[in-house]
Amino acid sequence: MLGPTWPSWVACTVLVLANGGAVLVADWFVAALEPAIGVLRLSTTFTSVVVVPIVSNAAPNFVGIALAYKNEPDYAMKVILNSAVQVVLTV
């Protein structure tokens, strides 16, 4: 049995606010990378399409490694594969 659920308007509001926060953090992250982009001569497009998704999925990959270390290979594979799918869908 599921616990109490949010009304649709609350869920949509939280989703919109979370997406807005993600946009702000991604913008801040790319702005923080600008010195490295200049030194390494990377394009902004490459940074946005390749570097940002890889770095943003570091946490799920770490969780997958921790699960594998705890001898939970099924969960580890699910977490890591879903992380890769998320990167592909984002790009």
CSV table of N, CA and C in Angstrom, one decimal, residues 1-62:
chain,number,residue,atom,x,y,z
A,1,MET,N,0.8,-1.2,0.0
A,1,MET,CA,0.0,0.0,0.0
A,1,MET,C,0.9,1.2,0.0
A,2,LEU,N,0.6,2.1,-0.9
A,2,LEU,CA,1.3,3.4,-0.9
A,2,LEU,C,0.8,4.4,0.1
A,3,GLY,N,1.8,5.2,0.6
A,3,GLY,CA,1.4,6.2,1.6
A,3,GLY,C,0.6,7.3,0.9
A,4,PRO,N,0.5,8.4,1.6
A,4,PRO,CA,-0.3,9.6,1.1
A,4,PRO,C,0.4,10.1,-0.2
A,5,THR,N,-0.4,10.6,-1.1
A,5,THR,CA,0.2,11.1,-2.4
A,5,THR,C,-0.1,12.6,-2.4
A,6,TRP,N,0.7,13.3,-3.2
A,6,TRP,CA,0.6,14.7,-3.4
A,6,TRP,C,-0.5,15.0,-4.4
A,7,PRO,N,-1.2,16.1,-4.3
A,7,PRO,CA,-2.2,16.5,-5.3
A,7,PRO,C,-1.4,16.8,-6.6
A,8,SER,N,-2.0,16.7,-7.7
A,8,SER,CA,-1.3,16.9,-9.0
A,8,SER,C,-0.7,18.3,-9.1
A,9,TRP,N,-1.3,19.3,-8.6
A,9,TRP,CA,-0.7,20.7,-8.7
A,9,TRP,C,0.6,20.8,-7.9
A,10,VAL,N,0.6,20.1,-6.7
A,10,VAL,CA,1.8,20.1,-5.9
A,10,VAL,C,2.9,19.4,-6.6
A,11,ALA,N,2.6,18.2,-7.2
A,11,ALA,CA,3.6,17.4,-7.9
A,11,ALA,C,4.2,18.2,-9.1
A,12,CYS,N,3.3,18.8,-9.8
A,12,CYS,CA,3.8,19.6,-11.0
A,12,CYS,C,4.6,20.8,-10.6
A,13,THR,N,4.2,21.5,-9.5
A,13,THR,CA,5.0,22.6,-9.0
A,13,THR,C,6.4,22.2,-8.6
A,14,VAL,N,6.5,21.1,-7.8
A,14,VAL,CA,7.8,20.6,-7.4
A,14,VAL,C,8.6,20.2,-8.6
A,15,LEU,N,8.0,19.6,-9.6
A,15,LEU,CA,8.7,19.2,-10.8
A,15,LEU,C,9.3,20.4,-11.5
A,16,VAL,N,8.5,21.4,-11.7
A,16,VAL,CA,8.9,22.6,-12.4
A,16,VAL,C,10.0,23.3,-11.6
A,17,LEU,N,9.9,23.4,-10.3
A,17,LEU,CA,10.9,24.0,-9.5
A,17,LEU,C,12.2,23.2,-9.5
A,18,ALA,N,12.1,21.9,-9.5
A,18,ALA,CA,13.3,21.0,-9.5
A,18,ALA,C,14.0,21.2,-10.9
A,19,ASN,N,13.2,21.3,-12.0
A,19,ASN,CA,13.8,21.5,-13.3
A,19,ASN,C,14.5,22.8,-13.4
A,20,GLY,N,13.9,23.8,-12.8
A,20,GLY,CA,14.5,25.2,-12.8
A,20,GLY,C,15.8,25.2,-12.0
A,21,GLY,N,15.8,24.5,-10.9
A,21,GLY,CA,17.0,24.4,-10.1
A,21,GLY,C,18.1,23.6,-10.9
A,22,ALA,N,17.7,22.6,-11.6
A,22,ALA,CA,18.7,21.8,-12.4
A,22,ALA,C,19.3,22.7,-13.5
A,23,VAL,N,18.5,23.5,-14.1
A,23,VAL,CA,19.0,24.5,-15.2
A,23,VAL,C,20.0,25.5,-14.6
A,24,LEU,N,19.6,26.0,-13.4
A,24,LEU,CA,20.5,27.0,-12.8
A,24,LEU,C,21.9,26.3,-12.4
A,25,VAL,N,21.8,25.1,-11.9
A,25,VAL,CA,23.1,24.4,-11.5
A,25,VAL,C,23.9,24.1,-12.7
A,26,ALA,N,23.2,23.6,-13.8
A,26,ALA,CA,24.0,23.3,-15.0
A,26,ALA,C,24.6,24.6,-15.6
A,27,ASP,N,23.9,25.7,-15.6
A,27,ASP,CA,24.5,26.9,-16.1
A,27,ASP,C,25.6,27.4,-15.2
A,28,TRP,N,25.5,27.2,-13.9
A,28,TRP,CA,26.6,27.6,-13.0
A,28,TRP,C,27.8,26.7,-13.2
A,29,PHE,N,27.6,25.4,-13.5
A,29,PHE,CA,28.6,24.4,-13.7
A,29,PHE,C,29.4,24.8,-15.0
A,30,VAL,N,28.6,25.1,-16.1
A,30,VAL,CA,29.3,25.4,-17.3
A,30,VAL,C,30.1,26.7,-17.2
A,31,ALA,N,29.5,27.7,-16.5
A,31,ALA,CA,30.3,28.9,-16.2
A,31,ALA,C,31.5,28.7,-15.4
A,32,ALA,N,31.5,27.8,-14.5
A,32,ALA,CA,32.7,27.4,-13.7
A,32,ALA,C,33.7,26.7,-14.6
A,33,LEU,N,33.3,26.0,-15.7
A,33,LEU,CA,34.2,25.3,-16.6
A,33,LEU,C,34.8,26.2,-17.6
A,34,GLU,N,34.3,27.4,-17.8
A,34,GLU,CA,34.8,28.3,-18.8
A,34,GLU,C,36.3,28.5,-18.8
A,35,PRO,N,37.0,28.7,-17.7
A,35,PRO,CA,38.5,28.8,-17.7
A,35,PRO,C,39.1,27.5,-18.3
A,36,ALA,N,38.6,26.4,-17.9
A,36,ALA,CA,39.2,25.1,-18.4
A,36,ALA,C,38.9,24.9,-19.9
A,37,ILE,N,37.7,25.4,-20.3
A,37,ILE,CA,37.3,25.3,-21.7
A,37,ILE,C,38.3,26.1,-22.6
A,38,GLY,N,38.7,27.3,-22.1
A,38,GLY,CA,39.6,28.1,-22.8
A,38,GLY,C,41.0,27.5,-22.9
A,39,VAL,N,41.5,27.0,-21.8
A,39,VAL,CA,42.8,26.4,-21.7
A,39,VAL,C,42.9,25.2,-22.6
A,40,LEU,N,41.9,24.3,-22.5
A,40,LEU,CA,41.9,23.1,-23.2
A,40,LEU,C,41.4,23.2,-24.7
A,41,ARG,N,40.9,24.4,-25.0
A,41,ARG,CA,40.4,24.7,-26.3
A,41,ARG,C,39.3,23.8,-26.7
A,42,LEU,N,38.3,23.6,-25.8
A,42,LEU,CA,37.1,22.8,-26.1
A,42,LEU,C,36.0,23.7,-26.5
A,43,SER,N,35.2,23.2,-27.4
A,43,SER,CA,34.0,24.0,-27.7
A,43,SER,C,32.9,24.0,-26.6
A,44,THR,N,32.1,25.0,-26.6
A,44,THR,CA,31.0,25.0,-25.6
A,44,THR,C,30.0,23.9,-25.9
A,45,THR,N,29.8,23.6,-27.2
A,45,THR,CA,28.9,22.5,-27.5
A,45,THR,C,29.4,21.2,-27.0
A,46,PHE,N,30.7,20.9,-27.2
A,46,PHE,CA,31.3,19.6,-26.8
A,46,PHE,C,31.2,19.6,-25.2
A,47,THR,N,31.4,20.6,-24.6
A,47,THR,CA,31.4,20.7,-23.1
A,47,THR,C,29.9,20.4,-22.7
A,48,SER,N,29.0,21.0,-23.3
A,48,SER,CA,27.6,20.9,-22.9
A,48,SER,C,27.0,19.5,-23.2
A,49,VAL,N,27.5,18.9,-24.3
A,49,VAL,CA,26.9,17.6,-24.8
A,49,VAL,C,27.7,16.4,-24.2
A,50,VAL,N,29.0,16.5,-23.9
A,50,VAL,CA,29.7,15.4,-23.5
A,50,VAL,C,30.2,15.5,-22.0
A,51,VAL,N,30.8,16.6,-21.7
A,51,VAL,CA,31.4,16.7,-20.3
A,51,VAL,C,30.3,16.8,-19.3
A,52,VAL,N,29.4,17.7,-19.4
A,52,VAL,CA,28.3,17.9,-18.4
A,52,VAL,C,27.5,16.7,-18.1
A,53,PRO,N,27.1,15.9,-19.1
A,53,PRO,CA,26.3,14.7,-18.8
A,53,PRO,C,27.2,13.6,-18.1
A,54,ILE,N,28.5,13.5,-18.5
A,54,ILE,CA,29.3,12.5,-17.8
A,54,ILE,C,29.5,12.9,-16.3
A,55,VAL,N,29.8,14.2,-16.1
A,55,VAL,CA,30.0,14.6,-14.7
A,55,VAL,C,28.7,14.5,-13.9
A,56,SER,N,27.6,14.8,-14.5
A,56,SER,CA,26.4,14.8,-13.8
A,56,SER,C,25.9,13.4,-13.4
A,57,ASN,N,26.4,12.4,-14.1
A,57,ASN,CA,26.1,11.0,-13.8
A,57,ASN,C,27.2,10.3,-13.0
A,58,ALA,N,28.1,11.1,-12.4
A,58,ALA,CA,29.1,10.5,-11.5
A,58,ALA,C,28.5,9.9,-10.3
A,59,ALA,N,27.5,10.5,-9.7
A,59,ALA,CA,26.8,9.9,-8.5
A,59,ALA,C,26.2,8.6,-8.7
A,60,PRO,N,25.4,8.4,-9.8
A,60,PRO,CA,24.8,7.0,-10.0
A,60,PRO,C,25.9,6.0,-10.3
A,61,ASN,N,27.0,6.4,-11.0
A,61,ASN,CA,28.0,5.4,-11.2
A,61,ASN,C,28.7,5.1,-10.0
A,62,PHE,N,28.9,6.0,-9.1
A,62,PHE,CA,29.5,5.7,-7.8
A,62,PHE,C,28.6,4.7,-7.0
